[in-house]
Coordinates of C-alpha atoms in Angstrom, one line a residue:
M1 CA -4.7 -1.1 41.5
K2 CA -8.3 -1.7 40.6
N3 CA -8.7 -3.7 43.8
Q4 CA -7.3 -0.8 45.8
R5 CA -9.7 1.6 44.0
D6 CA -12.7 -0.7 44.9
K7 CA -11.6 -0.8 48.5
L8 CA -11.4 3.0 48.6
H9 CA -15.0 3.2 47.2
Q10 CA -16.2 0.8 49.9
Y11 CA -14.4 3.0 52.6
Q12 CA -16.1 6.1 51.2
R13 CA -19.5 4.4 51.6
R14 CA -18.8 3.5 55.2
I15 CA -17.7 7.0 56.0
S16 CA -20.8 8.4 54.4
V17 CA -23.0 6.1 56.6
L18 CA -21.0 7.2 59.7
T19 CA -21.4 10.9 58.9
D20 CA -25.1 10.4 58.5
R21 CA -25.3 8.5 61.8
E22 CA -23.3 11.3 63.6
T23 CA -25.7 13.9 62.3
E24 CA -28.6 11.9 63.7
I25 CA -26.9 11.4 67.0
A26 CA -26.3 15.2 67.2
R27 CA -30.0 15.8 66.6
Q28 CA -31.0 13.3 69.3
M29 CA -28.7 14.9 71.8
L30 CA -30.0 18.4 71.1
A31 CA -33.5 17.1 71.5
K32 CA -32.5 15.7 74.9
G33 CA -30.8 19.0 75.8
D34 CA -27.3 17.6 75.9
K35 CA -25.4 20.2 74.0
R36 CA -22.0 18.8 74.8
K37 CA -22.7 15.4 73.3
A38 CA -24.3 17.0 70.3
K39 CA -21.2 19.0 69.7
L40 CA -19.0 15.9 70.1
A41 CA -21.1 14.1 67.5
L42 CA -20.7 17.0 65.1
R43 CA -16.9 17.0 65.7
R44 CA -16.8 13.3 64.8
K45 CA -18.8 14.0 61.8
K46 CA -16.4 16.7 60.7
Y47 CA -13.5 14.3 61.2
Q48 CA -15.2 11.7 59.1
E49 CA -15.8 14.3 56.4
S50 CA -12.1 15.2 56.4
L51 CA -11.3 11.5 55.9
L52 CA -13.7 11.4 53.1
A53 CA -12.0 14.4 51.4
K54 CA -8.6 12.6 51.8
T55 CA -10.0 9.4 50.4
D56 CA -11.3 11.4 47.4
A57 CA -7.8 12.8 46.8
Q58 CA -6.3 9.4 47.1
L59 CA -8.9 7.9 44.8
E60 CA -8.1 10.6 42.2
Q61 CA -4.4 9.9 42.4
L62 CA -5.1 6.2 42.0
E63 CA -7.2 6.8 38.9
I64 CA -4.5 9.0 37.4
L65 CA -2.0 6.3 38.0
T66 CA -4.3 3.6 36.5
R67 CA -4.7 5.7 33.3
S68 CA -0.9 6.3 33.1
V69 CA -0.3 2.5 33.4
E70 CA -3.0 1.8 30.7
F71 CA -1.4 4.4 28.4
A72 CA 2.1 2.9 29.0
M73 CA 0.7 -0.5 28.0
V74 CA -0.7 1.0 24.8
Q75 CA 2.7 2.6 24.1
K76 CA 4.3 -0.7 24.7
D77 CA 2.0 -2.4 22.1
V78 CA 2.7 0.4 19.6
I79 CA 6.5 0.0 20.0
Y80 CA 6.1 -3.8 19.7
G81 CA 4.1 -3.2 16.4
L82 CA 6.8 -0.9 15.1
Q83 CA 9.5 -3.5 15.9
Q84 CA 7.5 -6.2 14.1
G85 CA 7.0 -3.9 11.1
T86 CA 10.7 -3.0 11.0
S87 CA 11.6 -6.7 11.1
V88 CA 9.2 -7.5 8.2
L89 CA 10.6 -4.6 6.2
E90 CA 14.2 -5.8 6.8
T91 CA 13.2 -9.3 5.7
I92 CA 11.6 -8.0 2.5
H93 CA 14.7 -5.9 1.7
K94 CA 16.8 -9.0 2.2
E95 CA 14.6 -11.0 -0.2
I96 CA 14.7 -8.2 -2.8
G97 CA 18.5 -8.1 -2.5
G98 CA 19.1 -4.4 -2.0
I99 CA 19.4 -1.5 -4.4
E100 CA 22.1 -3.1 -6.5
H101 CA 20.0 -6.2 -7.2
V102 CA 17.0 -4.0 -8.2
E103 CA 19.2 -1.9 -10.5
K104 CA 20.6 -5.1 -12.1
L105 CA 17.1 -6.4 -12.6
M106 CA 16.0 -3.2 -14.2
G107 CA 19.0 -3.3 -16.6
D108 CA 18.3 -6.9 -17.5
T109 CA 14.7 -6.0 -18.2
T110 CA 15.8 -3.2 -20.5
E111 CA 18.1 -5.5 -22.3
A112 CA 15.4 -8.1 -22.8
I113 CA 13.0 -5.5 -24.2
T114 CA 15.7 -4.2 -26.6
Y115 CA 16.5 -7.8 -27.7
Q116 CA 12.8 -8.5 -28.2
K117 CA 12.4 -5.4 -30.4
V118 CA 15.4 -6.3 -32.5
F119 CA 14.3 -9.9 -32.9
T120 CA 10.8 -8.9 -33.9
L121 CA 12.1 -6.4 -36.5
R122 CA 14.5 -8.9 -37.9
E123 CA 11.8 -11.5 -38.1
I124 CA 9.4 -9.2 -39.9
S125 CA 12.1 -8.2 -42.3
E126 CA 12.9 -11.8 -43.1
M127 CA 9.2 -12.6 -43.5
L128 CA 8.8 -9.8 -46.0
S129 CA 11.9 -10.7 -48.0
D130 CA 11.3 -14.4 -48.1
Q131 CA 7.6 -14.4 -48.8
M132 CA 7.6 -13.7 -52.5
T133 CA 10.3 -14.1 -55.1
F134 CA 10.7 -11.7 -58.0
Q135 CA 9.3 -14.4 -60.3
D136 CA 6.2 -14.7 -58.1
E137 CA 5.8 -11.0 -58.2
D138 CA 6.0 -11.0 -62.0
E139 CA 3.4 -13.7 -62.3
V140 CA 1.1 -11.8 -60.0
E141 CA 1.4 -8.7 -62.2
E142 CA 0.7 -10.7 -65.3
E143 CA -2.4 -12.3 -63.7
L144 CA -3.6 -9.0 -62.6
G145 CA -3.2 -7.6 -66.1
A146 CA -5.1 -10.5 -67.6
L147 CA -8.0 -10.1 -65.1
E148 CA -8.3 -6.4 -65.9
A149 CA -8.4 -7.1 -69.6
E150 CA -11.0 -9.8 -69.1
I151 CA -13.2 -7.5 -67.0
S152 CA -13.0 -4.6 -69.4
G153 CA -13.5 -6.9 -72.4
L154 CA -10.6 -5.2 -74.2
S155 CA -7.6 -6.9 -75.4
F156 CA -4.4 -4.9 -75.3
P157 CA -1.2 -5.8 -77.1
A158 CA 1.6 -7.0 -74.9
V159 CA 3.9 -4.3 -73.8
P160 CA 7.5 -5.1 -73.1
N161 CA 8.2 -4.8 -69.4
T162 CA 11.8 -5.9 -69.0
R163 CA 13.1 -2.5 -68.2
I164 CA 10.3 -1.9 -65.6
L165 CA 10.9 -5.2 -64.0
E166 CA 14.6 -4.4 -63.6
L167 CA 13.8 -1.1 -61.9
E168 CA 11.4 -2.8 -59.5
R169 CA 14.0 -5.4 -58.6
S170 CA 16.6 -2.7 -57.9
K171 CA 14.1 -0.9 -55.7
K172 CA 13.4 -4.1 -53.8
I173 CA 17.0 -4.9 -53.3
L174 CA 17.6 -1.3 -51.9
L175 CA 14.6 -1.7 -49.5
Q176 CA 16.0 -5.0 -48.2
E177 CA 19.4 -3.4 -47.6
E178 CA 17.8 -0.5 -45.8
N179 CA 15.8 -2.9 -43.6
E180 CA 19.0 -4.9 -42.7
E181 CA 20.8 -1.6 -41.9
N182 CA 18.0 -0.5 -39.6
V183 CA 18.0 -3.9 -37.8
M184 CA 21.8 -3.6 -37.3
A185 CA 21.4 -0.1 -36.0
I186 CA 18.9 -1.2 -33.4
M187 CA 21.0 -4.1 -32.3
T188 CA 24.0 -1.8 -31.5

């Protein structure tokens, strides 16, 4: 099509040269006084101009067709791109495994998070309960009392603390039982 367009442009240039030549011939004939040949030259010029107008119309049609073909090629490329994109999306969906697989994965993740929370709470509870025994706690209290007496410089008589220790042990046992109940509640 582009070759055809170039040929039409060449044809237009030739016609323009011919119309200019016919005008010059008509002048020469009028200068010689030959009116009939001058009129004939002007008629040929008019015919060449009509051919030029037809050539312009054909050239315009050819350019419209060229633009249409170029646009169709762009559309073809867009459609090809859409097909490739769709194919890639389908491949990705196959790799993901569909909605059911994603839902299962989300459920597994939730279960893993819950398990981790329960395990962490249980671990903390065990660490707190195993860290110090009641005897260790009693010794710490006695040592603290001795340090306080040493710092203040006063010596206090020993106060019986058997009843207080029993209450503290009962409280600790209750706290341990509550922690275990909380852990069990989280696990279910």
